[in-house]
Amino acid sequence: MSADTSALRTPANDASVTDRLVLALPKGRILKELRPLLSHAGIIPEPAFDDDKSRLLHFATNIPNLSIIRVRSFDVATFVAFGAAHLGVAGNDVLMEFDYPEIYSPLDLGIGKCHLAVAEPAEMIASDDPTRWSHVRVATKYPEVTKRHFAARGVQAECVKLNGAMELAPTLGLCRLIVDLVSTGSTLKANGLEQVEHIANVSSRLIVNRAAFKTRPEVSQWIDTFREAVNAHQA
Amino acid sequence: MPADALNSALLPAGLHDVLPSEAAHEAVAVERLLAEFAAHGYRRVDPPLVEFEENLLSGAGAAMAKQTFRVMDPHSQRMMAVRADITPQIVRIATTRLLNEARPLRLCYAGPVLRVNGTQLRPERQFTQVGVELIGAVEPEADAEVILLAVQALTAIGVPHLSVDLCVPKMVERICAGLGRPDDEVRQLRAALDRKDVAGVAEVGGPAATLLETLMSASGPADRAMRALTAVELPEEAELDRRRLTAALAVMRAALPDLTVTIDLVEHRGFGYQTGLSFTLFSRDVGEVGQGGRYHAGANKERATGFTLYMDYILPAIPVVPAPARVYVPHGTPWAASGKLRADGWVTVAGLAPVADAAAEAKRLLCGHRLADGVVHPVE
């Protein structure tokens, strides 16, 4: 009739809808490292999940009420925070950036290890004295983390939000500093950059929605299952 | 910048018009909740929307200082604040104007609040709070009473799959103080605990971290959590909380054996002024629907507890009470005739001018029925 009834919908009575659990996984590199843990936890996604040509985003698993969505790593946190997904895998870099109160990260999966760092063109380091800074311009995917990091030492950070290829920014004069994930440091080196500060160690965490954690006992069971998988994997 | 004309329908972020059927839905639910509170001896009070800033933001109100709109009162030349939370107002009433009323004092309220910032998860800046305060009661029975009342009232309006999560917001602080941990360490622990970040807690280390890790992993279903809580040795500061929790839980169990109760011993966020046993009410379908807990009321630090329910979270979860059927009453129908219909429970919609096709007119005005020749006919 009209659009004003959005808040009036009655909750789905269909048990198969209210009982389902959604696990949000990040695309790319982490997914490869995650597969052994998934297998150990007894989760087998449908074949389309491993088919790179598949356009599907939502996949069934061998467990009847558990499905998997595959989204960008930053979106994993958003889906879980809003309760659209109940469980997820996200790096603590993403969790630090968003700091959603609705996300719990009860388990360090011990994969996807790297760190967040500040980097600067190697030839500038000698002539630069960071203690004299009052304002810096930084290219980063993590404006919130960056602002907090610099504010803690009394420096105002003006962030230029980029979604990739951060290393280009200093060489082309967009800014002097970048804040980015560093694993081996080879990308920095190849672009004439050098790490000047370490911000935080990063690894992938199993995250859960707060309300789901408190109201759905099976969420705690999944945390235990993944904990066993991590222990077995690291042993 | 594109120079778009401001559309007259545009409202500031986080504010919205509540339209027909939704507005009625909320009003019916609020009335039903208040009726439940009244049936348990809670009497309604209604404080103003705006108060002097220093009164509203003192004591229990201090937690909302950053979320409060201020306006200058041209009349008194003093700063006024628009309420962002009603509880501090109830506390003010109880500890000033109702100072001489017998304790325990049971009060309830319903009304809108306004907040400076919405969050990405809750963009609303104005929403309705409905709640109770039980002031001047120290017994664990008082804690159980308000929790049971919240459950009872939410069940009455049809909130499905309810569960109660018990916590003690100051537990972590008390444990750390009892173990003499430095402030810096407590802050780090607090930040990690808020995210249930086991790795982060372990990183801090020390005796408090070990104990808190145990408590964190014990969080969950009440029986399991209580077993874990009984097994650990707590500093004296936290011991009283454990006793209160045990006693209140026993009363709740006796009253509602089937109620889902979980315990989270390291929960803290969202409890601005609560000091003792506190709780969050969840519906599995929509998440958090309210919270409450024990606090100190007023300058004399009267012991009090209470809860607040958030209507914006509750409404999507509950079934709509069907509105009475609407009947179209054509132009010229005598007042007494339509009055008779209303007395019989119909909603009458009067035609203000004669129309050719009464059935079509009834349909256009969303009436399922129409009155013709003194008889109510259904409209196909």
Coordinates of C-alpha atoms in Angstrom, one line a residue:
Chain A
M1 CA 0.0 0.0 0.0
S2 CA 2.5 2.6 1.1
A3 CA 6.2 2.7 2.0
D4 CA 5.6 3.7 5.6
T5 CA 5.1 0.1 6.8
S6 CA 8.9 -0.8 6.8
A7 CA 9.0 -0.8 10.5
L8 CA 5.8 -2.9 10.8
R9 CA 7.0 -6.1 9.1
T10 CA 6.5 -9.0 11.4
P11 CA 9.6 -11.1 12.1
A12 CA 9.9 -14.1 9.9
N13 CA 8.3 -17.1 11.5
D14 CA 10.1 -19.5 9.2
A15 CA 12.6 -21.3 11.4
S16 CA 14.9 -21.8 8.4
V17 CA 15.3 -18.1 8.0
T18 CA 15.7 -17.1 11.7
D19 CA 18.0 -20.0 12.5
R20 CA 20.4 -19.5 9.7
L21 CA 23.9 -18.3 10.2
V22 CA 26.0 -16.3 7.8
L23 CA 29.8 -16.4 7.7
A24 CA 31.4 -13.5 5.9
L25 CA 34.9 -14.1 4.4
P26 CA 37.3 -11.7 2.7
K27 CA 38.2 -12.2 -0.9
G28 CA 41.8 -12.8 -1.9
R29 CA 45.0 -13.7 -0.1
I30 CA 43.5 -14.5 3.4
L31 CA 41.0 -16.9 1.9
K32 CA 43.7 -19.3 0.8
E33 CA 45.3 -19.3 4.2
L34 CA 41.8 -19.8 5.7
R35 CA 40.8 -22.9 3.8
P36 CA 42.7 -25.4 6.0
L37 CA 41.0 -23.9 9.0
L38 CA 37.6 -24.2 7.4
S39 CA 38.2 -27.8 6.5
H40 CA 39.3 -28.6 10.0
A41 CA 36.2 -26.9 11.3
G42 CA 34.2 -29.2 9.1
I43 CA 32.9 -26.5 6.8
I44 CA 32.8 -27.5 3.1
P45 CA 31.5 -24.7 0.8
E46 CA 29.6 -25.6 -2.4
P47 CA 31.8 -26.2 -5.5
A48 CA 31.0 -22.7 -6.9
F49 CA 33.0 -21.2 -4.1
D50 CA 36.2 -22.4 -5.6
D51 CA 35.2 -21.5 -9.1
D52 CA 36.8 -18.2 -10.0
K53 CA 34.4 -17.7 -12.9
S54 CA 31.4 -18.0 -10.6
R55 CA 29.5 -14.7 -10.2
L56 CA 27.8 -16.0 -7.0
L57 CA 28.4 -14.0 -3.8
H58 CA 26.5 -16.2 -1.4
F59 CA 27.3 -19.9 -1.1
A60 CA 25.8 -22.8 0.7
T61 CA 27.9 -25.2 2.7
N62 CA 27.6 -28.8 3.8
I63 CA 26.1 -27.5 7.1
P64 CA 22.4 -26.9 6.5
N65 CA 21.9 -23.6 8.3
L66 CA 25.4 -22.1 7.6
S67 CA 26.1 -20.1 4.4
I68 CA 29.1 -18.1 3.4
I69 CA 29.3 -14.7 1.7
R70 CA 32.5 -13.5 0.0
V71 CA 33.0 -9.7 0.2
R72 CA 35.9 -7.2 0.5
S73 CA 37.8 -7.3 3.8
F74 CA 36.4 -3.9 5.0
D75 CA 32.9 -5.0 4.2
V76 CA 33.2 -8.2 6.3
A77 CA 33.3 -5.9 9.4
T78 CA 30.3 -3.9 8.1
F79 CA 28.2 -7.0 7.4
V80 CA 29.0 -8.4 10.9
A81 CA 28.5 -5.1 12.7
F82 CA 25.0 -4.8 11.3
G83 CA 24.1 -8.4 12.0
A84 CA 23.7 -9.2 8.3
A85 CA 26.4 -11.8 8.8
H86 CA 26.8 -13.4 12.2
L87 CA 30.4 -14.5 11.9
G88 CA 33.3 -13.3 9.9
V89 CA 37.0 -13.2 9.3
A90 CA 38.7 -9.8 9.4
G91 CA 42.1 -8.4 10.1
N92 CA 42.5 -6.3 13.2
D93 CA 43.6 -3.5 10.9
V94 CA 40.0 -3.3 9.7
L95 CA 38.6 -3.6 13.2
M96 CA 40.9 -0.8 14.4
E97 CA 39.7 1.4 11.5
F98 CA 36.0 0.9 12.1
D99 CA 35.9 0.2 15.9
Y100 CA 32.3 -0.9 15.7
P101 CA 31.0 -1.6 19.2
E102 CA 28.9 -4.4 17.8
I103 CA 31.8 -6.6 16.8
Y104 CA 33.6 -9.0 19.1
S105 CA 36.8 -10.6 18.0
P106 CA 37.2 -13.6 20.3
L107 CA 39.8 -15.6 18.4
D108 CA 43.1 -14.8 16.7
L109 CA 43.3 -17.1 13.7
G110 CA 47.0 -16.6 13.4
I111 CA 46.9 -16.2 9.7
G112 CA 47.3 -13.2 7.4
K113 CA 50.1 -11.9 9.6
C114 CA 51.6 -8.5 8.7
H115 CA 51.8 -5.1 10.3
L116 CA 50.5 -1.5 9.8
A117 CA 53.3 1.0 9.3
V118 CA 54.2 4.5 8.4
A119 CA 56.5 4.8 5.4
E120 CA 58.4 7.7 3.8
P121 CA 60.6 8.0 0.7
A122 CA 64.0 6.8 1.6
E123 CA 65.9 9.9 0.4
M124 CA 63.8 12.2 2.6
I125 CA 64.4 10.3 5.9
A126 CA 67.8 11.9 6.5
S127 CA 66.6 15.4 6.2
D128 CA 63.4 14.9 8.2
D129 CA 63.0 15.3 11.9
P130 CA 59.6 13.8 13.0
T131 CA 59.7 15.5 16.4
R132 CA 59.2 18.9 14.6
W133 CA 56.0 17.9 12.8
S134 CA 52.8 19.6 13.7
H135 CA 50.9 18.6 10.6
V136 CA 51.4 15.8 8.1
R137 CA 49.6 14.7 5.0
V138 CA 49.3 10.9 4.7
A139 CA 47.9 8.7 1.9
T140 CA 46.2 5.7 3.4
K141 CA 43.3 3.3 3.3
Y142 CA 43.1 3.7 7.1
P143 CA 42.3 7.4 7.8
E144 CA 40.9 6.8 11.3
V145 CA 43.8 4.7 12.5
T146 CA 46.2 7.2 11.0
K147 CA 44.6 10.2 12.7
R148 CA 44.6 8.4 16.0
H149 CA 48.2 7.3 15.7
F150 CA 49.4 10.8 14.9
A151 CA 47.1 12.6 17.3
A152 CA 48.5 10.4 20.1
R153 CA 51.9 12.1 19.6
G154 CA 50.4 15.6 19.1
V155 CA 50.5 15.7 15.3
Q156 CA 47.5 16.5 13.1
A157 CA 47.2 14.1 10.2
E158 CA 45.4 15.2 7.0
C159 CA 44.5 11.9 5.3
V160 CA 44.1 11.4 1.6
K161 CA 42.0 8.3 1.3
L162 CA 43.2 5.9 -1.4
N163 CA 42.0 2.4 -2.0
G164 CA 45.2 0.9 -3.4
A165 CA 48.6 1.6 -4.8
M166 CA 49.5 3.8 -1.8
E167 CA 53.2 3.5 -2.7
L168 CA 52.7 5.7 -5.7
A169 CA 51.5 8.7 -3.7
P170 CA 54.9 9.9 -2.3
T171 CA 56.8 9.4 -5.5
L172 CA 54.2 11.5 -7.4
G173 CA 54.2 14.2 -4.8
L174 CA 50.7 13.6 -3.5
C175 CA 52.0 13.4 0.0
R176 CA 55.1 12.6 1.9
L177 CA 53.9 9.8 4.1
I178 CA 51.8 6.7 3.7
V179 CA 50.2 4.3 6.2
D180 CA 49.7 0.9 4.9
L181 CA 50.0 -2.9 5.5
V182 CA 53.5 -4.2 5.3
S183 CA 54.3 -7.9 5.1
T184 CA 57.8 -8.4 3.7
G185 CA 58.6 -4.7 2.8
S186 CA 59.4 -5.6 -0.8
T187 CA 56.7 -3.4 -2.2
L188 CA 57.9 -0.4 -0.2
K189 CA 61.5 -1.0 -1.3
A190 CA 60.6 -1.4 -4.9
N191 CA 59.0 2.1 -4.7
G192 CA 61.9 3.8 -2.9
L193 CA 60.1 3.9 0.4
E194 CA 61.2 2.9 3.9
Q195 CA 59.3 2.1 7.0
V196 CA 59.7 4.8 9.7
E197 CA 57.2 3.7 12.3
H198 CA 55.4 0.6 13.3
I199 CA 51.7 1.1 14.3
A200 CA 50.4 -2.3 15.1
N201 CA 50.8 -6.0 14.4
V202 CA 48.0 -7.4 12.2
S203 CA 46.5 -10.9 12.0
S204 CA 43.1 -12.3 11.0
R205 CA 40.5 -12.6 13.7
L206 CA 37.3 -14.6 13.9
I207 CA 34.7 -11.9 14.5
V208 CA 31.1 -12.3 15.7
N209 CA 28.2 -10.0 15.9
R210 CA 27.5 -9.0 19.6
A211 CA 23.8 -9.7 19.6
A212 CA 24.3 -13.0 17.8
F213 CA 26.9 -13.9 20.3
K214 CA 24.6 -13.2 23.2
T215 CA 21.4 -14.7 21.8
R216 CA 22.6 -17.7 19.7
P217 CA 24.4 -20.5 21.6
E218 CA 25.6 -22.0 18.3
V219 CA 27.8 -18.9 17.7
S220 CA 29.8 -19.8 20.8
Q221 CA 30.1 -23.4 19.5
W222 CA 31.5 -22.1 16.3
I223 CA 34.1 -20.1 18.2
D224 CA 35.1 -23.2 20.1
T225 CA 35.3 -25.2 16.8
F226 CA 37.5 -22.6 15.2
R227 CA 39.7 -22.4 18.3
E228 CA 40.3 -26.2 18.1
A229 CA 41.1 -25.8 14.4
V230 CA 43.6 -23.0 15.1
N231 CA 45.3 -25.1 17.9
A232 CA 45.5 -28.1 15.7
H233 CA 46.9 -26.0 12.8
Q234 CA 49.5 -24.4 15.0
A235 CA 50.5 -27.6 16.8
Chain B
M1 CA 29.3 22.6 -5.5
P2 CA 26.0 21.9 -7.3
A3 CA 23.4 24.4 -6.2
D4 CA 20.5 22.1 -5.5
A5 CA 17.4 23.7 -4.1
L6 CA 16.6 22.5 -0.6
N7 CA 13.6 20.2 -0.8
S8 CA 11.1 21.2 1.8
A9 CA 10.6 17.5 2.8
L10 CA 14.3 17.1 3.7
L11 CA 14.8 16.6 7.5
P12 CA 18.2 16.8 9.3
A13 CA 20.0 13.5 9.5
G14 CA 18.7 11.1 12.1
L15 CA 15.2 12.7 12.3
H16 CA 12.1 11.5 10.6
D17 CA 8.4 11.8 10.4
V18 CA 6.5 8.9 11.8
L19 CA 3.5 8.3 9.4
P20 CA 0.1 6.7 9.9
S21 CA 0.0 3.1 11.0
E22 CA 3.6 3.4 12.2
A23 CA 2.7 6.1 14.7
A24 CA -0.3 4.2 15.9
H25 CA 1.8 1.1 16.2
E26 CA 4.2 2.9 18.4
A27 CA 1.5 4.5 20.5
V28 CA -0.2 1.2 21.1
A29 CA 3.0 -0.5 22.1
V30 CA 4.0 2.3 24.5
E31 CA 0.6 2.3 26.2
R32 CA 0.8 -1.5 26.6
L33 CA 4.2 -1.3 28.2
L34 CA 3.1 1.5 30.6
A35 CA 0.0 -0.5 31.5
E36 CA 2.3 -3.4 32.5
F37 CA 4.5 -1.1 34.6
A38 CA 1.4 0.4 36.3
A39 CA 0.1 -3.0 37.1
H40 CA 3.3 -3.6 39.1
G41 CA 2.9 -0.5 41.1
Y42 CA 5.1 1.9 39.0
R43 CA 3.5 5.4 38.8
R44 CA 4.1 7.5 35.7
V45 CA 5.9 10.8 35.8
D46 CA 6.6 13.2 32.9
P47 CA 9.5 15.6 33.1
P48 CA 10.0 18.4 30.6
L49 CA 12.0 18.1 27.3
V50 CA 14.5 20.8 28.3
E51 CA 16.2 21.5 31.6
F52 CA 19.1 23.6 32.9
E53 CA 22.3 22.1 31.6
E54 CA 24.0 21.8 35.0
N55 CA 21.1 19.9 36.5
L56 CA 20.5 17.6 33.6
L57 CA 24.2 16.7 33.1
S58 CA 25.1 16.1 36.7
G59 CA 25.2 12.7 38.4
A60 CA 23.7 10.0 36.3
G61 CA 23.4 12.6 33.4
A62 CA 27.1 13.2 33.1
A63 CA 27.5 10.1 30.9
M64 CA 25.4 11.8 28.2
A65 CA 27.2 15.1 28.1
K66 CA 28.7 14.6 24.7
Q67 CA 25.3 13.5 23.2
T68 CA 23.3 16.4 24.5
F69 CA 22.0 19.4 22.5
R70 CA 22.4 22.8 24.3
V71 CA 20.4 25.9 23.8
M72 CA 20.6 29.3 25.4
D73 CA 17.5 30.3 27.4
P74 CA 16.9 33.9 26.4
H75 CA 14.6 34.2 29.5
S76 CA 17.0 33.1 32.3
Q77 CA 20.2 33.7 30.3
R78 CA 21.3 30.3 31.3
M79 CA 22.3 27.3 29.2
M80 CA 19.6 24.7 28.8
A81 CA 20.0 21.1 27.6
V82 CA 17.6 18.9 25.7
R83 CA 17.3 15.5 27.3
A84 CA 19.3 12.7 25.7
D85 CA 18.2 10.3 28.4
I86 CA 15.2 10.3 30.7
T87 CA 16.7 8.4 33.7
P88 CA 18.6 11.5 35.1
Q89 CA 15.4 13.4 35.1
I90 CA 13.5 10.7 37.0
V91 CA 16.4 10.6 39.5
R92 CA 16.1 14.4 39.9
I93 CA 12.4 14.1 40.6
A94 CA 12.8 11.2 43.0
T95 CA 15.6 12.9 45.0
T96 CA 14.1 16.4 45.1
R97 CA 10.3 16.8 44.7
L98 CA 9.6 13.3 45.8
L99 CA 12.2 13.2 48.5
N100 CA 9.6 12.6 51.2
E101 CA 7.7 9.8 49.4
A102 CA 8.1 6.4 50.9
R103 CA 10.9 4.2 49.7
P104 CA 11.2 2.1 47.7
L105 CA 9.8 4.5 45.1
R106 CA 8.5 3.0 41.9
L107 CA 8.3 5.4 38.9
C108 CA 7.9 4.9 35.2
Y109 CA 8.1 7.1 32.1
A110 CA 7.8 7.3 28.3
G111 CA 9.0 10.0 26.0
P112 CA 11.3 11.1 23.2
V113 CA 14.9 11.9 23.6
L114 CA 17.3 13.8 21.3
R115 CA 21.0 13.0 20.7
V116 CA 23.7 14.9 19.0
N117 CA 25.1 12.0 17.1
G118 CA 23.6 9.0 15.5
T119 CA 25.9 6.1 14.8
Q120 CA 26.2 4.2 11.6
L121 CA 24.4 1.3 13.3
R122 CA 21.7 3.6 14.8
P123 CA 21.3 6.7 12.7
E124 CA 18.3 7.9 14.7
R125 CA 18.9 11.0 16.7
Q126 CA 15.4 11.1 18.2
F127 CA 13.7 8.1 19.6
T128 CA 11.3 7.1 22.3
Q129 CA 12.4 5.7 25.6
V130 CA 10.1 3.8 27.9
G131 CA 11.3 2.7 31.3
V132 CA 11.1 2.4 35.0
E133 CA 13.2 3.3 38.0
L134 CA 13.1 1.6 41.4
I135 CA 14.7 4.0 43.9
G136 CA 15.8 3.4 47.4
A137 CA 16.0 -0.4 47.2
V138 CA 19.2 -2.4 47.9
E139 CA 17.9 -6.0 47.9
P140 CA 18.7 -8.4 45.1
E141 CA 14.9 -8.9 44.9
A142 CA 14.8 -5.3 43.5
D143 CA 17.2 -6.3 40.7
A144 CA 15.2 -9.3 39.9
E145 CA 11.9 -7.3 40.0
V146 CA 13.0 -4.8 37.3
I147 CA 14.5 -7.5 35.1
L148 CA 11.3 -9.7 35.4
L149 CA 9.2 -6.6 34.8
A150 CA 11.1 -5.8 31.6
V151 CA 10.7 -9.4 30.4
Q152 CA 7.1 -9.5 31.3
A153 CA 6.3 -6.2 29.5
L154 CA 8.3 -7.1 26.4
T155 CA 6.6 -10.4 26.2
A156 CA 3.2 -8.7 26.6
I157 CA 3.8 -6.6 23.5
G158 CA 5.0 -9.7 21.6
V159 CA 8.8 -9.3 21.4
P160 CA 9.9 -12.8 20.3
H161 CA 12.9 -14.8 21.4
L162 CA 13.8 -12.7 24.4
S163 CA 17.0 -13.1 26.4
V164 CA 18.6 -11.3 29.3
D165 CA 22.4 -10.7 29.5
L166 CA 23.5 -9.9 33.0
C167 CA 26.7 -8.0 33.7
V168 CA 28.5 -5.9 36.3
P169 CA 29.9 -2.9 34.4
K170 CA 32.4 -2.0 37.2
M171 CA 33.6 -5.7 37.7
V172 CA 36.8 -5.2 35.6
E173 CA 37.6 -2.0 37.4
R174 CA 37.0 -3.6 40.8
I175 CA 39.1 -6.6 40.0
C176 CA 42.0 -4.5 38.7
A177 CA 41.7 -2.2 41.7
G178 CA 41.7 -5.2 44.1
L179 CA 44.8 -6.5 42.4
G180 CA 46.4 -3.0 42.5
R181 CA 46.9 -2.7 38.7
P182 CA 48.1 0.6 37.3
D183 CA 45.6 2.8 35.4
D184 CA 47.4 2.4 32.1
E185 CA 47.1 -1.4 32.2
V186 CA 43.4 -1.2 33.2
R187 CA 42.8 1.0 30.1
Q188 CA 44.5 -1.4 27.8
L189 CA 42.6 -4.4 29.3
R190 CA 39.3 -2.5 29.1
A191 CA 39.8 -1.8 25.4
A192 CA 40.6 -5.4 24.6
L193 CA 37.8 -6.7 26.7
D194 CA 35.3 -4.5 25.0
R195 CA 36.1 -6.3 21.8
K196 CA 36.3 -9.7 23.5
D197 CA 39.8 -9.7 22.1
V198 CA 41.4 -12.6 23.7
A199 CA 44.7 -12.0 22.0
G200 CA 44.7 -8.4 23.2
V201 CA 44.1 -9.3 26.8
A202 CA 46.8 -11.9 26.7
E203 CA 49.2 -9.3 25.3
V204 CA 48.7 -7.1 28.4
G205 CA 49.6 -10.0 30.7
G206 CA 49.7 -9.9 34.5
P207 CA 47.5 -11.4 37.2
A208 CA 44.4 -9.3 36.2
A209 CA 44.7 -10.4 32.6
T210 CA 44.7 -14.1 33.6
L211 CA 41.7 -13.7 35.8
L212 CA 39.8 -11.6 33.3
E213 CA 40.6 -14.1 30.5
T214 CA 38.9 -16.8 32.6
L215 CA 35.9 -14.6 33.2
M216 CA 35.7 -13.6 29.5
S217 CA 35.7 -17.2 28.3
A218 CA 33.1 -18.1 30.9
S219 CA 30.7 -15.5 29.5
G220 CA 27.7 -17.2 28.0
P221 CA 24.7 -19.3 29.3
A222 CA 24.1 -18.4 32.9
D223 CA 24.6 -21.8 34.5
R224 CA 28.0 -22.3 32.8
A225 CA 29.1 -18.7 33.6
M226 CA 28.0 -19.0 37.3
R227 CA 30.0 -22.3 37.7
A228 CA 33.1 -20.5 36.4
L229 CA 32.4 -17.4 38.5
T230 CA 32.0 -19.6 41.6
A231 CA 35.3 -21.3 40.9
V232 CA 37.5 -18.2 40.7
E233 CA 38.9 -16.3 43.6
L234 CA 37.8 -12.7 43.4
P235 CA 39.2 -9.7 45.1
E236 CA 36.9 -8.5 47.9
E237 CA 35.7 -5.5 45.9
A238 CA 34.1 -7.8 43.4
E239 CA 32.8 -10.3 45.9
L240 CA 29.7 -8.3 46.7
D241 CA 28.7 -8.2 43.1
R242 CA 29.1 -12.0 42.8
R243 CA 26.7 -12.4 45.8
R244 CA 24.1 -10.0 44.4
L245 CA 24.3 -11.7 41.0
T246 CA 23.8 -15.2 42.5
A247 CA 20.8 -14.0 44.7
A248 CA 19.1 -12.1 41.9
L249 CA 19.5 -15.0 39.5
A250 CA 17.9 -17.4 42.0
V251 CA 14.8 -15.1 42.2
M252 CA 14.6 -14.8 38.4
R253 CA 15.0 -18.6 38.0
A254 CA 12.2 -19.3 40.4
A255 CA 9.9 -16.8 38.7
L256 CA 10.6 -17.7 35.0
P257 CA 12.5 -21.0 34.8
D258 CA 12.4 -20.9 31.0
L259 CA 13.9 -17.4 30.5
T260 CA 17.1 -17.4 28.5
V261 CA 19.7 -15.8 30.7
T262 CA 23.3 -15.2 29.8
I263 CA 26.1 -13.7 31.9
D264 CA 28.9 -11.5 30.5
L265 CA 31.3 -10.7 33.3
V266 CA 33.4 -8.3 31.3
E267 CA 30.6 -6.3 29.6
H268 CA 30.9 -2.6 30.1
R269 CA 30.1 -0.5 27.0
G270 CA 26.8 1.4 27.0
F271 CA 26.6 1.5 30.7
G272 CA 27.4 5.1 31.4
Y273 CA 26.3 5.5 35.0
Q274 CA 25.5 2.0 36.2
T275 CA 27.8 0.7 38.9
G276 CA 26.3 -2.6 40.1
L277 CA 24.3 -5.5 38.6
S278 CA 23.2 -4.5 35.1
F279 CA 21.6 -6.2 32.2
T280 CA 20.9 -5.9 28.5
L281 CA 17.7 -7.2 26.9
F282 CA 18.0 -8.9 23.6
S283 CA 15.6 -10.2 21.1
R284 CA 17.2 -12.7 18.8
D285 CA 15.5 -11.2 15.8
V286 CA 16.4 -7.5 16.2
G287 CA 19.3 -7.5 18.7
E288 CA 19.4 -5.2 21.7
V289 CA 16.0 -3.8 22.8
G290 CA 16.8 -2.2 26.1
Q291 CA 19.1 -2.1 29.1
G292 CA 19.3 -1.2 32.7
G293 CA 21.0 -1.7 36.0
R294 CA 22.0 -0.6 39.4
Y295 CA 23.2 3.0 40.1
H296 CA 23.5 5.7 42.7
A297 CA 20.7 8.3 42.6
G298 CA 21.3 11.9 43.5
A299 CA 23.6 13.6 45.9
N300 CA 22.8 11.2 48.8
K301 CA 23.7 8.3 46.6
E302 CA 20.4 6.5 47.1
R303 CA 20.6 2.9 45.8
A304 CA 18.5 2.5 42.7
T305 CA 17.9 0.3 39.7
G306 CA 15.8 0.5 36.6
F307 CA 15.7 0.0 32.8
T308 CA 15.1 1.7 29.6
L309 CA 13.5 0.2 26.5
Y310 CA 14.2 1.7 23.0
M311 CA 11.1 1.8 20.9
D312 CA 13.0 2.2 17.6
Y313 CA 14.5 -1.2 18.1
I314 CA 11.4 -2.9 19.5
L315 CA 8.8 -1.9 16.9
P316 CA 10.2 -3.9 14.0
A317 CA 10.2 -7.0 16.2
I318 CA 6.6 -7.0 17.3
P319 CA 3.4 -7.8 15.6
V320 CA 1.1 -5.0 14.6
V321 CA -2.2 -4.9 16.6
P322 CA -4.8 -4.7 13.8
A323 CA -6.6 -1.4 13.8
P324 CA -10.4 -1.4 14.1
A325 CA -12.2 -1.7 10.7
R326 CA -12.9 1.6 8.9
V327 CA -16.4 2.3 7.7
Y328 CA -17.2 5.1 5.2
V329 CA -20.1 7.1 6.4
P330 CA -21.7 9.0 3.4
H331 CA -22.4 12.7 3.5
G332 CA -25.6 13.6 5.4
T333 CA -25.6 10.6 7.8
P334 CA -26.9 11.8 11.2
W335 CA -24.3 12.3 13.9
A336 CA -26.1 9.8 16.1
A337 CA -26.0 7.1 13.5
S338 CA -22.2 7.3 13.0
G339 CA -21.9 7.6 16.8
K340 CA -23.6 4.3 17.2
L341 CA -21.1 2.7 14.8
R342 CA -18.2 4.1 16.8
A343 CA -19.7 2.8 20.0
D344 CA -19.8 -0.6 18.3
G345 CA -16.1 -0.4 17.7
W346 CA -15.9 0.9 14.2
V347 CA -13.7 3.6 13.0
T348 CA -15.9 6.0 11.0
V349 CA -14.7 8.1 8.1
A350 CA -17.2 10.8 7.2
G351 CA -17.9 11.9 3.6
L352 CA -17.7 15.7 3.6
A353 CA -19.7 16.0 0.4
P354 CA -22.1 13.8 -1.6
V355 CA -20.5 11.4 -4.0
A356 CA -21.9 9.5 -7.0
D357 CA -20.2 6.1 -6.3
A358 CA -20.0 5.6 -2.5
A359 CA -18.3 2.2 -2.8
A360 CA -15.4 3.7 -4.9
E361 CA -15.2 6.6 -2.4
A362 CA -15.0 4.2 0.5
K363 CA -12.2 2.3 -1.2
R364 CA -10.3 5.5 -2.0
L365 CA -10.4 6.4 1.6
L366 CA -9.0 3.0 2.7
C367 CA -12.4 1.9 4.2
G368 CA -13.2 -1.8 4.0
H369 CA -16.9 -1.1 4.7
R370 CA -19.5 1.6 4.0
L371 CA -22.7 2.6 5.5
A372 CA -25.8 2.6 3.2
D373 CA -29.4 2.6 4.2
G374 CA -28.5 2.2 7.9
V375 CA -26.6 -1.1 7.2
V376 CA -22.8 -1.7 7.1
H377 CA -21.8 -3.3 3.8
P378 CA -18.4 -4.7 3.0
V379 CA -16.6 -3.0 0.1
E380 CA -15.3 -5.8 -2.3

